[in-house]
mmCIF file with all atom_site columns, C-alpha atoms and ligand atoms in Angstrom:
data_model
loop_
_atom_site.group_PDB
_atom_site.id
_atom_site.type_symbol
_atom_site.label_atom_id
_atom_site.label_alt_id
_atom_site.label_comp_id
_atom_site.label_asym_id
_atom_site.label_entity_id
_atom_site.label_seq_id
_atom_site.pdbx_PDB_ins_code
_atom_site.Cartn_x
_atom_site.Cartn_y
_atom_site.Cartn_z
_atom_site.occupancy
_atom_site.B_iso_or_equiv
_atom_site.pdbx_formal_charge
_atom_site.auth_seq_id
_atom_site.auth_comp_id
_atom_site.auth_asym_id
_atom_site.auth_atom_id
_atom_site.pdbx_PDB_model_num
ATOM   1   C CA  . MET A 1 1   ? -12.660 -8.766  -15.774 1.00 67.00 ? 146 MET A CA  1
ATOM   2   C CA  . SER A 1 2   ? -10.011 -6.815  -16.890 1.00 85.00 ? 147 SER A CA  1
ATOM   3   C CA  . ASP A 1 3   ? -6.333  -8.431  -16.612 1.00 94.00 ? 148 ASP A CA  1
ATOM   4   C CA  . LEU A 1 4   ? -5.157  -5.697  -14.409 1.00 98.00 ? 149 LEU A CA  1
ATOM   5   C CA  . ARG A 1 5   ? -3.831  -6.566  -11.090 1.00 98.00 ? 150 ARG A CA  1
ATOM   6   C CA  . ILE A 1 6   ? -3.807  -4.079  -8.024  1.00 98.00 ? 151 ILE A CA  1
ATOM   7   C CA  . GLY A 1 7   ? -1.748  -5.748  -4.632  1.00 98.00 ? 152 GLY A CA  1
ATOM   8   C CA  . ILE A 1 8   ? -3.078  -4.530  -2.017  1.00 99.00 ? 153 ILE A CA  1
ATOM   9   C CA  . ILE A 1 9   ? 0.383   -3.279  0.682   1.00 98.00 ? 154 ILE A CA  1
ATOM   10  C CA  . LEU A 1 10  ? -0.708  -4.246  4.183   1.00 98.00 ? 155 LEU A CA  1
ATOM   11  C CA  . GLY A 1 11  ? 2.153   -2.226  6.201   1.00 97.00 ? 156 GLY A CA  1
ATOM   12  C CA  . SER A 1 12  ? 1.844   -2.461  9.248   1.00 98.00 ? 157 SER A CA  1
ATOM   13  C CA  . THR A 1 13  ? 3.879   -6.202  10.603  1.00 98.00 ? 158 THR A CA  1
ATOM   14  C CA  . ARG A 1 14  ? 3.554   -5.660  14.652  1.00 97.00 ? 159 ARG A CA  1
ATOM   15  C CA  . PRO A 1 15  ? 2.162   -8.768  16.190  1.00 97.00 ? 160 PRO A CA  1
ATOM   16  C CA  . GLY A 1 16  ? -1.922  -6.940  17.350  1.00 96.00 ? 161 GLY A CA  1
ATOM   17  C CA  . ARG A 1 17  ? -1.790  -4.950  14.501  1.00 98.00 ? 162 ARG A CA  1
ATOM   18  C CA  . VAL A 1 18  ? -5.455  -4.066  13.356  1.00 98.00 ? 163 VAL A CA  1
ATOM   19  C CA  . GLY A 1 19  ? -4.743  -3.111  9.979   1.00 98.00 ? 164 GLY A CA  1
ATOM   20  C CA  . ALA A 1 20  ? -5.233  -7.084  8.799   1.00 98.00 ? 165 ALA A CA  1
ATOM   21  C CA  . GLN A 1 21  ? -8.506  -5.937  9.122   1.00 98.00 ? 166 GLN A CA  1
ATOM   22  C CA  . VAL A 1 22  ? -8.586  -2.915  6.886   1.00 98.00 ? 167 VAL A CA  1
ATOM   23  C CA  . ALA A 1 23  ? -6.505  -4.970  4.572   1.00 98.00 ? 168 ALA A CA  1
ATOM   24  C CA  . GLU A 1 24  ? -9.365  -7.404  4.489   1.00 98.00 ? 169 GLU A CA  1
ATOM   25  C CA  . TRP A 1 25  ? -11.475 -4.864  4.051   1.00 98.00 ? 170 TRP A CA  1
ATOM   26  C CA  . VAL A 1 26  ? -10.458 -3.319  0.899   1.00 98.00 ? 171 VAL A CA  1
ATOM   27  C CA  . LEU A 1 27  ? -9.387  -6.586  -0.779  1.00 98.00 ? 172 LEU A CA  1
ATOM   28  C CA  . ARG A 1 28  ? -13.205 -7.800  -0.497  1.00 98.00 ? 173 ARG A CA  1
ATOM   29  C CA  . HIS A 1 29  ? -14.410 -4.369  -1.487  1.00 98.00 ? 174 HIS A CA  1
ATOM   30  C CA  . GLY A 1 30  ? -12.014 -4.296  -4.510  1.00 98.00 ? 175 GLY A CA  1
ATOM   31  C CA  . THR A 1 31  ? -12.731 -8.105  -5.421  1.00 98.00 ? 176 THR A CA  1
ATOM   32  C CA  . SER A 1 32  ? -16.040 -7.475  -5.680  1.00 98.00 ? 177 SER A CA  1
ATOM   33  C CA  . ARG A 1 33  ? -16.217 -4.739  -8.400  1.00 98.00 ? 178 ARG A CA  1
ATOM   34  C CA  . GLY A 1 34  ? -14.837 -7.091  -10.611 1.00 97.00 ? 179 GLY A CA  1
ATOM   35  C CA  . ASP A 1 35  ? -12.531 -4.321  -12.127 1.00 97.00 ? 180 ASP A CA  1
ATOM   36  C CA  . ALA A 1 36  ? -9.148  -5.804  -11.635 1.00 98.00 ? 181 ALA A CA  1
ATOM   37  C CA  . ARG A 1 37  ? -7.618  -8.571  -9.839  1.00 98.00 ? 182 ARG A CA  1
ATOM   38  C CA  . TYR A 1 38  ? -6.861  -7.824  -5.981  1.00 98.00 ? 183 TYR A CA  1
ATOM   39  C CA  . ASP A 1 39  ? -4.192  -9.622  -4.040  1.00 98.00 ? 184 ASP A CA  1
ATOM   40  C CA  . LEU A 1 40  ? -3.224  -8.952  -0.730  1.00 98.00 ? 185 LEU A CA  1
ATOM   41  C CA  . ILE A 1 41  ? 0.586   -8.369  -0.353  1.00 98.00 ? 186 ILE A CA  1
ATOM   42  C CA  . ASP A 1 42  ? 1.782   -8.537  4.152   1.00 98.00 ? 187 ASP A CA  1
ATOM   43  C CA  . LEU A 1 43  ? 4.827   -7.380  4.373   1.00 98.00 ? 188 LEU A CA  1
ATOM   44  C CA  . ALA A 1 44  ? 4.779   -9.684  7.298   1.00 97.00 ? 189 ALA A CA  1
ATOM   45  C CA  . ASP A 1 45  ? 5.311   -12.915 4.865   1.00 98.00 ? 190 ASP A CA  1
ATOM   46  C CA  . TYR A 1 46  ? 8.358   -11.187 3.318   1.00 97.00 ? 191 TYR A CA  1
ATOM   47  C CA  . ASP A 1 47  ? 10.714  -11.220 6.075   1.00 91.00 ? 192 ASP A CA  1
ATOM   48  C CA  . LEU A 1 48  ? 12.543  -8.795  5.132   1.00 98.00 ? 193 LEU A CA  1
ATOM   49  C CA  . PRO A 1 49  ? 15.637  -7.483  6.848   1.00 98.00 ? 194 PRO A CA  1
ATOM   50  C CA  . HIS A 1 50  ? 16.927  -4.029  7.110   1.00 98.00 ? 195 HIS A CA  1
ATOM   51  C CA  . LEU A 1 51  ? 17.690  -2.886  4.436   1.00 98.00 ? 196 LEU A CA  1
ATOM   52  C CA  . ASP A 1 52  ? 20.869  -4.984  3.108   1.00 98.00 ? 197 ASP A CA  1
ATOM   53  C CA  . GLU A 1 53  ? 22.007  -5.090  -0.221  1.00 98.00 ? 198 GLU A CA  1
ATOM   54  C CA  . ALA A 1 54  ? 24.914  -3.121  -1.058  1.00 98.00 ? 199 ALA A CA  1
ATOM   55  C CA  . VAL A 1 55  ? 23.990  -1.678  -4.374  1.00 98.00 ? 200 VAL A CA  1
ATOM   56  C CA  . PRO A 1 56  ? 21.380  1.317   -4.126  1.00 98.00 ? 201 PRO A CA  1
ATOM   57  C CA  . ALA A 1 57  ? 18.078  -0.447  -5.410  1.00 98.00 ? 202 ALA A CA  1
ATOM   58  C CA  . ILE A 1 58  ? 18.161  2.299   -8.580  1.00 97.00 ? 203 ILE A CA  1
ATOM   59  C CA  . ARG A 1 59  ? 20.864  0.339   -10.262 1.00 98.00 ? 204 ARG A CA  1
ATOM   60  C CA  . GLY A 1 60  ? 18.508  -2.929  -9.689  1.00 96.00 ? 205 GLY A CA  1
ATOM   61  C CA  . GLU A 1 61  ? 21.804  -4.918  -8.795  1.00 98.00 ? 206 GLU A CA  1
ATOM   62  C CA  . TYR A 1 62  ? 20.022  -7.447  -6.280  1.00 98.00 ? 207 TYR A CA  1
ATOM   63  C CA  . ALA A 1 63  ? 21.622  -9.798  -4.793  1.00 98.00 ? 208 ALA A CA  1
ATOM   64  C CA  . LYS A 1 64  ? 20.104  -11.276 -1.815  1.00 98.00 ? 209 LYS A CA  1
ATOM   65  C CA  . ASP A 1 65  ? 17.178  -14.105 -2.258  1.00 98.00 ? 210 ASP A CA  1
ATOM   66  C CA  . HIS A 1 66  ? 14.930  -12.384 -0.667  1.00 98.00 ? 211 HIS A CA  1
ATOM   67  C CA  . THR A 1 67  ? 15.202  -8.909  -2.572  1.00 98.00 ? 212 THR A CA  1
ATOM   68  C CA  . LYS A 1 68  ? 14.612  -11.309 -6.065  1.00 98.00 ? 213 LYS A CA  1
ATOM   69  C CA  . ARG A 1 69  ? 11.512  -12.769 -4.074  1.00 98.00 ? 214 ARG A CA  1
ATOM   70  C CA  . TRP A 1 70  ? 10.336  -9.309  -3.314  1.00 98.00 ? 215 TRP A CA  1
ATOM   71  C CA  . ALA A 1 71  ? 11.168  -7.677  -5.994  1.00 98.00 ? 216 ALA A CA  1
ATOM   72  C CA  . SER A 1 72  ? 9.064   -10.283 -8.088  1.00 98.00 ? 217 SER A CA  1
ATOM   73  C CA  . THR A 1 73  ? 5.422   -9.892  -6.270  1.00 98.00 ? 218 THR A CA  1
ATOM   74  C CA  . ILE A 1 74  ? 6.107   -6.221  -6.517  1.00 98.00 ? 219 ILE A CA  1
ATOM   75  C CA  . ALA A 1 75  ? 6.710   -6.709  -10.554 1.00 98.00 ? 220 ALA A CA  1
ATOM   76  C CA  . GLU A 1 76  ? 3.268   -8.059  -10.748 1.00 98.00 ? 221 GLU A CA  1
ATOM   77  C CA  . TYR A 1 77  ? 1.539   -5.552  -10.674 1.00 98.00 ? 222 TYR A CA  1
ATOM   78  C CA  . ASP A 1 78  ? -0.240  -2.624  -12.358 1.00 98.00 ? 223 ASP A CA  1
ATOM   79  C CA  . GLY A 1 79  ? -1.270  -0.431  -8.786  1.00 98.00 ? 224 GLY A CA  1
ATOM   80  C CA  . TYR A 1 80  ? -1.301  -0.875  -5.514  1.00 99.00 ? 225 TYR A CA  1
ATOM   81  C CA  . VAL A 1 81  ? -3.280  -0.088  -2.294  1.00 99.00 ? 226 VAL A CA  1
ATOM   82  C CA  . PHE A 1 82  ? -1.156  0.727   0.212   1.00 99.00 ? 227 PHE A CA  1
ATOM   83  C CA  . VAL A 1 83  ? -2.761  0.246   3.640   1.00 99.00 ? 228 VAL A CA  1
ATOM   84  C CA  . THR A 1 84  ? -0.975  1.830   6.365   1.00 98.00 ? 229 THR A CA  1
ATOM   85  C CA  . PRO A 1 85  ? -0.902  3.396   10.380  1.00 98.00 ? 230 PRO A CA  1
ATOM   86  C CA  . GLU A 1 86  ? 0.038   5.922   11.141  1.00 98.00 ? 231 GLU A CA  1
ATOM   87  C CA  . TYR A 1 87  ? 3.642   5.752   13.705  1.00 98.00 ? 232 TYR A CA  1
ATOM   88  C CA  . ASN A 1 88  ? 5.180   8.941   15.042  1.00 98.00 ? 233 ASN A CA  1
ATOM   89  C CA  . ARG A 1 89  ? 3.290   11.178  12.778  1.00 98.00 ? 234 ARG A CA  1
ATOM   90  C CA  . SER A 1 90  ? 4.849   9.098   10.176  1.00 98.00 ? 235 SER A CA  1
ATOM   91  C CA  . LEU A 1 91  ? 4.305   5.914   8.065   1.00 98.00 ? 236 LEU A CA  1
ATOM   92  C CA  . PRO A 1 92  ? 5.617   2.590   10.192  1.00 98.00 ? 237 PRO A CA  1
ATOM   93  C CA  . GLY A 1 93  ? 10.093  1.828   9.618   1.00 98.00 ? 238 GLY A CA  1
ATOM   94  C CA  . PRO A 1 94  ? 9.002   -1.798  8.349   1.00 98.00 ? 239 PRO A CA  1
ATOM   95  C CA  . LEU A 1 95  ? 7.175   -0.149  5.386   1.00 98.00 ? 240 LEU A CA  1
ATOM   96  C CA  . LYS A 1 96  ? 9.308   2.441   4.716   1.00 98.00 ? 241 LYS A CA  1
ATOM   97  C CA  . ASN A 1 97  ? 12.092  -0.394  4.572   1.00 98.00 ? 242 ASN A CA  1
ATOM   98  C CA  . ALA A 1 98  ? 10.197  -2.676  2.149   1.00 98.00 ? 243 ALA A CA  1
ATOM   99  C CA  . ILE A 1 99  ? 9.872   0.457   -0.637  1.00 98.00 ? 244 ILE A CA  1
ATOM   100 C CA  . ASP A 1 100 ? 13.740  1.328   -0.136  1.00 98.00 ? 245 ASP A CA  1
ATOM   101 C CA  . PHE A 1 101 ? 14.237  -2.593  -1.744  1.00 98.00 ? 246 PHE A CA  1
ATOM   102 C CA  . VAL A 1 102 ? 13.478  -2.029  -4.805  1.00 98.00 ? 247 VAL A CA  1
ATOM   103 C CA  . TYR A 1 103 ? 13.028  0.552   -7.621  1.00 98.00 ? 248 TYR A CA  1
ATOM   104 C CA  . ALA A 1 104 ? 12.225  -0.470  -11.310 1.00 98.00 ? 249 ALA A CA  1
ATOM   105 C CA  . GLU A 1 105 ? 9.829   -2.715  -10.195 1.00 98.00 ? 250 GLU A CA  1
ATOM   106 C CA  . TRP A 1 106 ? 7.899   0.634   -8.701  1.00 98.00 ? 251 TRP A CA  1
ATOM   107 C CA  . ASN A 1 107 ? 8.211   2.519   -11.753 1.00 98.00 ? 252 ASN A CA  1
ATOM   108 C CA  . ASN A 1 108 ? 5.649   4.426   -13.928 1.00 98.00 ? 253 ASN A CA  1
ATOM   109 C CA  . LYS A 1 109 ? 3.119   2.836   -11.299 1.00 98.00 ? 254 LYS A CA  1
ATOM   110 C CA  . ALA A 1 110 ? -0.345  3.713   -9.810  1.00 98.00 ? 255 ALA A CA  1
ATOM   111 C CA  . ALA A 1 111 ? -1.418  4.141   -6.052  1.00 99.00 ? 256 ALA A CA  1
ATOM   112 C CA  . GLY A 1 112 ? -4.402  4.453   -3.872  1.00 99.00 ? 257 GLY A CA  1
ATOM   113 C CA  . ILE A 1 113 ? -3.373  5.140   0.032   1.00 99.00 ? 258 ILE A CA  1
ATOM   114 C CA  . VAL A 1 114 ? -5.909  3.811   3.319   1.00 99.00 ? 259 VAL A CA  1
ATOM   115 C CA  . SER A 1 115 ? -4.967  5.141   6.199   1.00 98.00 ? 260 SER A CA  1
ATOM   116 C CA  . TYR A 1 116 ? -5.321  4.535   10.088  1.00 98.00 ? 261 TYR A CA  1
ATOM   117 C CA  . GLY A 1 117 ? -4.404  6.152   13.368  1.00 98.00 ? 262 GLY A CA  1
ATOM   118 C CA  . GLY A 1 118 ? -5.853  8.682   16.129  1.00 96.00 ? 263 GLY A CA  1
ATOM   119 C CA  . VAL A 1 119 ? -7.134  12.268  16.172  1.00 89.00 ? 264 VAL A CA  1
ATOM   120 C CA  . VAL A 1 120 ? -5.962  12.793  11.967  1.00 97.00 ? 265 VAL A CA  1
ATOM   121 C CA  . SER A 1 121 ? -6.547  8.960   11.216  1.00 98.00 ? 266 SER A CA  1
ATOM   122 C CA  . GLY A 1 122 ? -3.469  8.709   9.686   1.00 98.00 ? 267 GLY A CA  1
ATOM   123 C CA  . ALA A 1 123 ? -3.193  11.703  7.790   1.00 98.00 ? 268 ALA A CA  1
ATOM   124 C CA  . ARG A 1 124 ? 0.081   12.594  8.355   1.00 98.00 ? 269 ARG A CA  1
ATOM   125 C CA  . ALA A 1 125 ? 1.220   8.960   8.178   1.00 98.00 ? 270 ALA A CA  1
ATOM   126 C CA  . ALA A 1 126 ? -0.018  8.942   4.261   1.00 98.00 ? 271 ALA A CA  1
ATOM   127 C CA  . GLU A 1 127 ? 0.868   12.290  3.251   1.00 98.00 ? 272 GLU A CA  1
ATOM   128 C CA  . HIS A 1 128 ? 4.470   11.569  4.219   1.00 98.00 ? 273 HIS A CA  1
ATOM   129 C CA  . LEU A 1 129 ? 3.752   8.361   2.553   1.00 98.00 ? 274 LEU A CA  1
ATOM   130 C CA  . ARG A 1 130 ? 3.090   10.471  -0.719  1.00 98.00 ? 275 ARG A CA  1
ATOM   131 C CA  . LEU A 1 131 ? 6.318   12.277  -0.785  1.00 98.00 ? 276 LEU A CA  1
ATOM   132 C CA  . ILE A 1 132 ? 8.076   8.922   -1.279  1.00 98.00 ? 277 ILE A CA  1
ATOM   133 C CA  . LEU A 1 133 ? 6.141   7.555   -4.094  1.00 98.00 ? 278 LEU A CA  1
ATOM   134 C CA  . GLY A 1 134 ? 6.954   10.449  -5.826  1.00 98.00 ? 279 GLY A CA  1
ATOM   135 C CA  . GLU A 1 135 ? 10.338  9.504   -5.472  1.00 98.00 ? 280 GLU A CA  1
ATOM   136 C CA  . LEU A 1 136 ? 9.755   5.988   -6.734  1.00 98.00 ? 281 LEU A CA  1
ATOM   137 C CA  . GLN A 1 137 ? 7.869   7.516   -9.879  1.00 98.00 ? 282 GLN A CA  1
ATOM   138 C CA  . ILE A 1 138 ? 4.347   6.015   -8.380  1.00 98.00 ? 283 ILE A CA  1
ATOM   139 C CA  . ALA A 1 139 ? 1.625   8.108   -8.813  1.00 98.00 ? 284 ALA A CA  1
ATOM   140 C CA  . ASP A 1 140 ? -0.814  8.286   -6.028  1.00 98.00 ? 285 ASP A CA  1
ATOM   141 C CA  . VAL A 1 141 ? -4.338  9.230   -6.918  1.00 98.00 ? 286 VAL A CA  1
ATOM   142 C CA  . ARG A 1 142 ? -5.947  12.498  -5.221  1.00 98.00 ? 287 ARG A CA  1
ATOM   143 C CA  . GLN A 1 143 ? -8.954  10.120  -3.195  1.00 98.00 ? 288 GLN A CA  1
ATOM   144 C CA  . GLY A 1 144 ? -7.662  8.762   0.134   1.00 98.00 ? 289 GLY A CA  1
ATOM   145 C CA  . VAL A 1 145 ? -9.654  6.671   3.242   1.00 98.00 ? 290 VAL A CA  1
ATOM   146 C CA  . LEU A 1 146 ? -8.501  7.882   6.103   1.00 98.00 ? 291 LEU A CA  1
ATOM   147 C CA  . LEU A 1 147 ? -9.830  5.606   9.179   1.00 98.00 ? 292 LEU A CA  1
ATOM   148 C CA  . SER A 1 148 ? -10.021 6.591   12.685  1.00 98.00 ? 293 SER A CA  1
ATOM   149 C CA  . THR A 1 149 ? -9.015  4.078   15.404  1.00 98.00 ? 294 THR A CA  1
ATOM   150 C CA  . VAL A 1 150 ? -11.601 6.065   17.581  1.00 97.00 ? 295 VAL A CA  1
ATOM   151 C CA  . THR A 1 151 ? -14.326 5.876   15.526  1.00 97.00 ? 296 THR A CA  1
ATOM   152 C CA  . ASP A 1 152 ? -13.918 3.417   13.372  1.00 98.00 ? 297 ASP A CA  1
ATOM   153 C CA  . PHE A 1 153 ? -12.843 0.700   15.850  1.00 98.00 ? 298 PHE A CA  1
ATOM   154 C CA  . GLU A 1 154 ? -14.392 -0.646  19.197  1.00 97.00 ? 299 GLU A CA  1
ATOM   155 C CA  . ASN A 1 155 ? -12.060 -0.281  21.606  1.00 96.00 ? 300 ASN A CA  1
ATOM   156 C CA  . TYR A 1 156 ? -9.355  0.879   19.101  1.00 96.00 ? 301 TYR A CA  1
ATOM   157 C CA  . THR A 1 157 ? -8.990  -2.977  18.238  1.00 96.00 ? 302 THR A CA  1
ATOM   158 C CA  . VAL A 1 158 ? -12.100 -4.056  16.163  1.00 98.00 ? 303 VAL A CA  1
ATOM   159 C CA  . PHE A 1 159 ? -12.761 -2.542  13.131  1.00 98.00 ? 304 PHE A CA  1
ATOM   160 C CA  . LYS A 1 160 ? -16.335 -1.714  12.199  1.00 97.00 ? 305 LYS A CA  1
ATOM   161 C CA  . GLU A 1 161 ? -18.578 -2.085  9.252   1.00 96.00 ? 306 GLU A CA  1
ATOM   162 C CA  . PRO A 1 162 ? -17.355 1.068   7.567   1.00 98.00 ? 307 PRO A CA  1
ATOM   163 C CA  . ALA A 1 163 ? -18.951 4.147   7.703   1.00 97.00 ? 308 ALA A CA  1
ATOM   164 C CA  . PRO A 1 164 ? -21.212 5.028   4.280   1.00 98.00 ? 309 PRO A CA  1
ATOM   165 C CA  . TRP A 1 165 ? -18.351 7.885   3.548   1.00 98.00 ? 310 TRP A CA  1
ATOM   166 C CA  . HIS A 1 166 ? -15.835 5.620   3.797   1.00 98.00 ? 311 HIS A CA  1
ATOM   167 C CA  . VAL A 1 167 ? -17.323 2.715   1.580   1.00 98.00 ? 312 VAL A CA  1
ATOM   168 C CA  . GLU A 1 168 ? -18.075 5.994   -1.597  1.00 98.00 ? 313 GLU A CA  1
ATOM   169 C CA  . SER A 1 169 ? -14.314 7.092   -0.548  1.00 98.00 ? 314 SER A CA  1
ATOM   170 C CA  . LEU A 1 170 ? -12.629 3.378   -1.473  1.00 98.00 ? 315 LEU A CA  1
ATOM   171 C CA  . ASP A 1 171 ? -14.635 3.121   -4.442  1.00 98.00 ? 316 ASP A CA  1
ATOM   172 C CA  . LEU A 1 172 ? -13.715 6.921   -5.639  1.00 98.00 ? 317 LEU A CA  1
ATOM   173 C CA  . GLN A 1 173 ? -10.001 5.567   -4.749  1.00 98.00 ? 318 GLN A CA  1
ATOM   174 C CA  . LEU A 1 174 ? -10.111 2.504   -6.601  1.00 98.00 ? 319 LEU A CA  1
ATOM   175 C CA  . ASP A 1 175 ? -11.958 4.199   -10.313 1.00 98.00 ? 320 ASP A CA  1
ATOM   176 C CA  . GLN A 1 176 ? -9.244  6.100   -9.923  1.00 98.00 ? 321 GLN A CA  1
ATOM   177 C CA  . LEU A 1 177 ? -6.580  3.714   -9.102  1.00 98.00 ? 322 LEU A CA  1
ATOM   178 C CA  . VAL A 1 178 ? -7.951  1.727   -12.112 1.00 98.00 ? 323 VAL A CA  1
ATOM   179 C CA  . THR A 1 179 ? -7.829  4.144   -14.537 1.00 98.00 ? 324 THR A CA  1
ATOM   180 C CA  . TRP A 1 180 ? -4.551  5.367   -13.682 1.00 98.00 ? 325 TRP A CA  1
ATOM   181 C CA  . ALA A 1 181 ? -3.091  1.568   -13.576 1.00 98.00 ? 326 ALA A CA  1
ATOM   182 C CA  . GLY A 1 182 ? -4.221  1.184   -16.696 1.00 98.00 ? 327 GLY A CA  1
ATOM   183 C CA  . ALA A 1 183 ? -2.824  4.317   -18.796 1.00 98.00 ? 328 ALA A CA  1
ATOM   184 C CA  . LEU A 1 184 ? 0.575   3.646   -16.588 1.00 98.00 ? 329 LEU A CA  1
ATOM   185 C CA  . ARG A 1 185 ? 0.753   0.209   -19.071 1.00 97.00 ? 330 ARG A CA  1
ATOM   186 C CA  . SER A 1 186 ? 1.586   2.056   -22.115 1.00 97.00 ? 331 SER A CA  1
ATOM   187 C CA  . VAL A 1 187 ? 4.246   4.373   -20.931 1.00 96.00 ? 332 VAL A CA  1
ATOM   188 C CA  . ARG A 1 188 ? 5.685   1.164   -19.227 1.00 95.00 ? 333 ARG A CA  1
ATOM   189 C CA  . ALA A 1 189 ? 5.713   -0.396  -22.560 1.00 94.00 ? 334 ALA A CA  1
ATOM   190 C CA  . ALA A 1 190 ? 6.936   2.399   -24.131 1.00 94.00 ? 335 ALA A CA  1
ATOM   191 C CA  . ALA A 1 191 ? 9.924   2.393   -21.436 1.00 90.00 ? 336 ALA A CA  1
ATOM   192 C CA  . ALA A 1 192 ? 10.742  -0.814  -22.249 1.00 90.00 ? 337 ALA A CA  1
ATOM   193 C CA  . ALA A 1 193 ? 11.176  -0.743  -26.059 1.00 89.00 ? 338 ALA A CA  1
HETATM 194 C C1  . FMN B 2 .   ? 5.164   2.995   17.499  1.00 96.70 ? 24  FMN B C1  1
HETATM 195 C C2  . FMN B 2 .   ? 3.534   3.621   17.483  1.00 96.70 ? 24  FMN B C2  1
HETATM 196 C C3  . FMN B 2 .   ? 3.448   4.767   17.789  1.00 96.70 ? 24  FMN B C3  1
HETATM 197 C C4  . FMN B 2 .   ? 2.314   5.615   17.172  1.00 96.70 ? 24  FMN B C4  1
HETATM 198 N N1  . FMN B 2 .   ? 2.074   7.116   16.689  1.00 96.70 ? 24  FMN B N1  1
HETATM 199 C C5  . FMN B 2 .   ? 0.991   7.142   16.874  1.00 96.70 ? 24  FMN B C5  1
HETATM 200 C C6  . FMN B 2 .   ? 0.641   8.540   15.769  1.00 96.70 ? 24  FMN B C6  1
HETATM 201 O O1  . FMN B 2 .   ? 1.971   9.297   15.952  1.00 96.70 ? 24  FMN B O1  1
HETATM 202 N N2  . FMN B 2 .   ? -0.287  9.407   15.535  1.00 96.70 ? 24  FMN B N2  1
HETATM 203 C C7  . FMN B 2 .   ? -1.190  8.565   15.758  1.00 96.70 ? 24  FMN B C7  1
HETATM 204 O O2  . FMN B 2 .   ? -2.547  9.128   15.139  1.00 96.70 ? 24  FMN B O2  1
HETATM 205 N N3  . FMN B 2 .   ? -1.620  7.190   16.792  1.00 96.70 ? 24  FMN B N3  1
HETATM 206 C C8  . FMN B 2 .   ? -0.280  6.358   16.839  1.00 96.70 ? 24  FMN B C8  1
HETATM 207 N N4  . FMN B 2 .   ? 0.001   5.656   16.832  1.00 96.70 ? 24  FMN B N4  1
HETATM 208 C C9  . FMN B 2 .   ? -1.321  4.816   17.250  1.00 96.70 ? 24  FMN B C9  1
HETATM 209 C C10 . FMN B 2 .   ? -1.703  3.387   15.878  1.00 96.70 ? 24  FMN B C10 1
HETATM 210 O O3  . FMN B 2 .   ? -2.132  4.740   14.794  1.00 96.70 ? 24  FMN B O3  1
HETATM 211 C C11 . FMN B 2 .   ? -2.921  2.869   15.903  1.00 96.70 ? 24  FMN B C11 1
HETATM 212 O O4  . FMN B 2 .   ? -1.856  1.720   17.373  1.00 96.70 ? 24  FMN B O4  1
HETATM 213 C C12 . FMN B 2 .   ? -2.907  1.648   15.155  1.00 96.70 ? 24  FMN B C12 1
HETATM 214 O O5  . FMN B 2 .   ? -4.242  1.038   15.150  1.00 96.70 ? 24  FMN B O5  1
HETATM 215 C C13 . FMN B 2 .   ? -2.072  1.106   14.958  1.00 96.70 ? 24  FMN B C13 1
HETATM 216 O O6  . FMN B 2 .   ? -1.606  -0.014  13.148  1.00 96.70 ? 24  FMN B O6  1
HETATM 217 P P1  . FMN B 2 .   ? -1.240  -1.199  13.637  1.00 96.70 ? 24  FMN B P1  1
HETATM 218 O O7  . FMN B 2 .   ? -2.617  -2.151  14.841  1.00 96.70 ? 24  FMN B O7  1
HETATM 219 O O8  . FMN B 2 .   ? -1.895  -2.363  12.720  1.00 96.70 ? 24  FMN B O8  1
HETATM 220 O O9  . FMN B 2 .   ? 0.438   -1.708  13.879  1.00 96.70 ? 24  FMN B O9  1
HETATM 221 C C14 . FMN B 2 .   ? 1.424   4.421   16.553  1.00 96.70 ? 24  FMN B C14 1
HETATM 222 C C15 . FMN B 2 .   ? 1.141   3.269   17.225  1.00 96.70 ? 24  FMN B C15 1
HETATM 223 C C16 . FMN B 2 .   ? 2.538   2.883   16.966  1.00 96.70 ? 24  FMN B C16 1
HETATM 224 C C17 . FMN B 2 .   ? 3.082   1.180   17.644  1.00 96.70 ? 24  FMN B C17 1
#
C-alpha cells in the first residue's frame, strides 16, 4: 500500500445525524481499495467554537490549543473526502467554520465531495463547497457522489446498501483523488524548498 493518507471529514455534527453512516461507508470502501490509508475525521471530536482566532488563518499564527490540534490533524493528510449534508442550500455552518480555522494545512492538497440531502442530493452544498475549496488551494476532483435522503435512505434516516452506481461513483472519485493527492506532494515539496 502507498503511504498516501486520505482524511474523510464528516461535516455534520448534530445529534441524530445520518452523515456518520455515509462517512463509515466511504471509510470502509476506501480502506478495501488498499491504495491509501483512509481515516475518519469527525468534526464533533474537535469541539471547535465559532472562529475565535484574532489573526486570520492565512498568517499561520494560531493562538488557541483547539486550533493547533485541528491544524495538526489537517496537516497529516494528502487529500480529503468531504462528507457533507445540504443545509439551507449550502454546507453546514460547523463545516465552514472548521475550514476557516486553518489555511496552510489545506494548501496544495486534493479533495473529493460526497454530498447528501433531499431533492437534489446535496448538490447545492457540494457546489458551494467547491467555491470555498478553491480559496484554500484545494484541488477538488470532478467526480461527485450524490446521495438522496429520499431514495438512498430508509425513512430518511437509515442508509441503505448503496446502489451500484453510487459505488462506481465513489470508486471513480477515489481514483481521481488518489492520483491528484499523490501528484500534489511534489508541488508541496517544491513550495517548501
Ligand atoms: C438546518 C437544516 C437545513 C436543511 N436544508 C436542506 C436543504 O436546503 N436542502 C435539502 O435537500 N435538505 C435540507 N435539509 C435536510 C438534510 O439534508 C437532511 O436532514 C440530512 O439528513 C442532514 O444531514 P445530517 O443528518 O447528517 O445532519 C436540511 C436539514 C437541516 C437540519
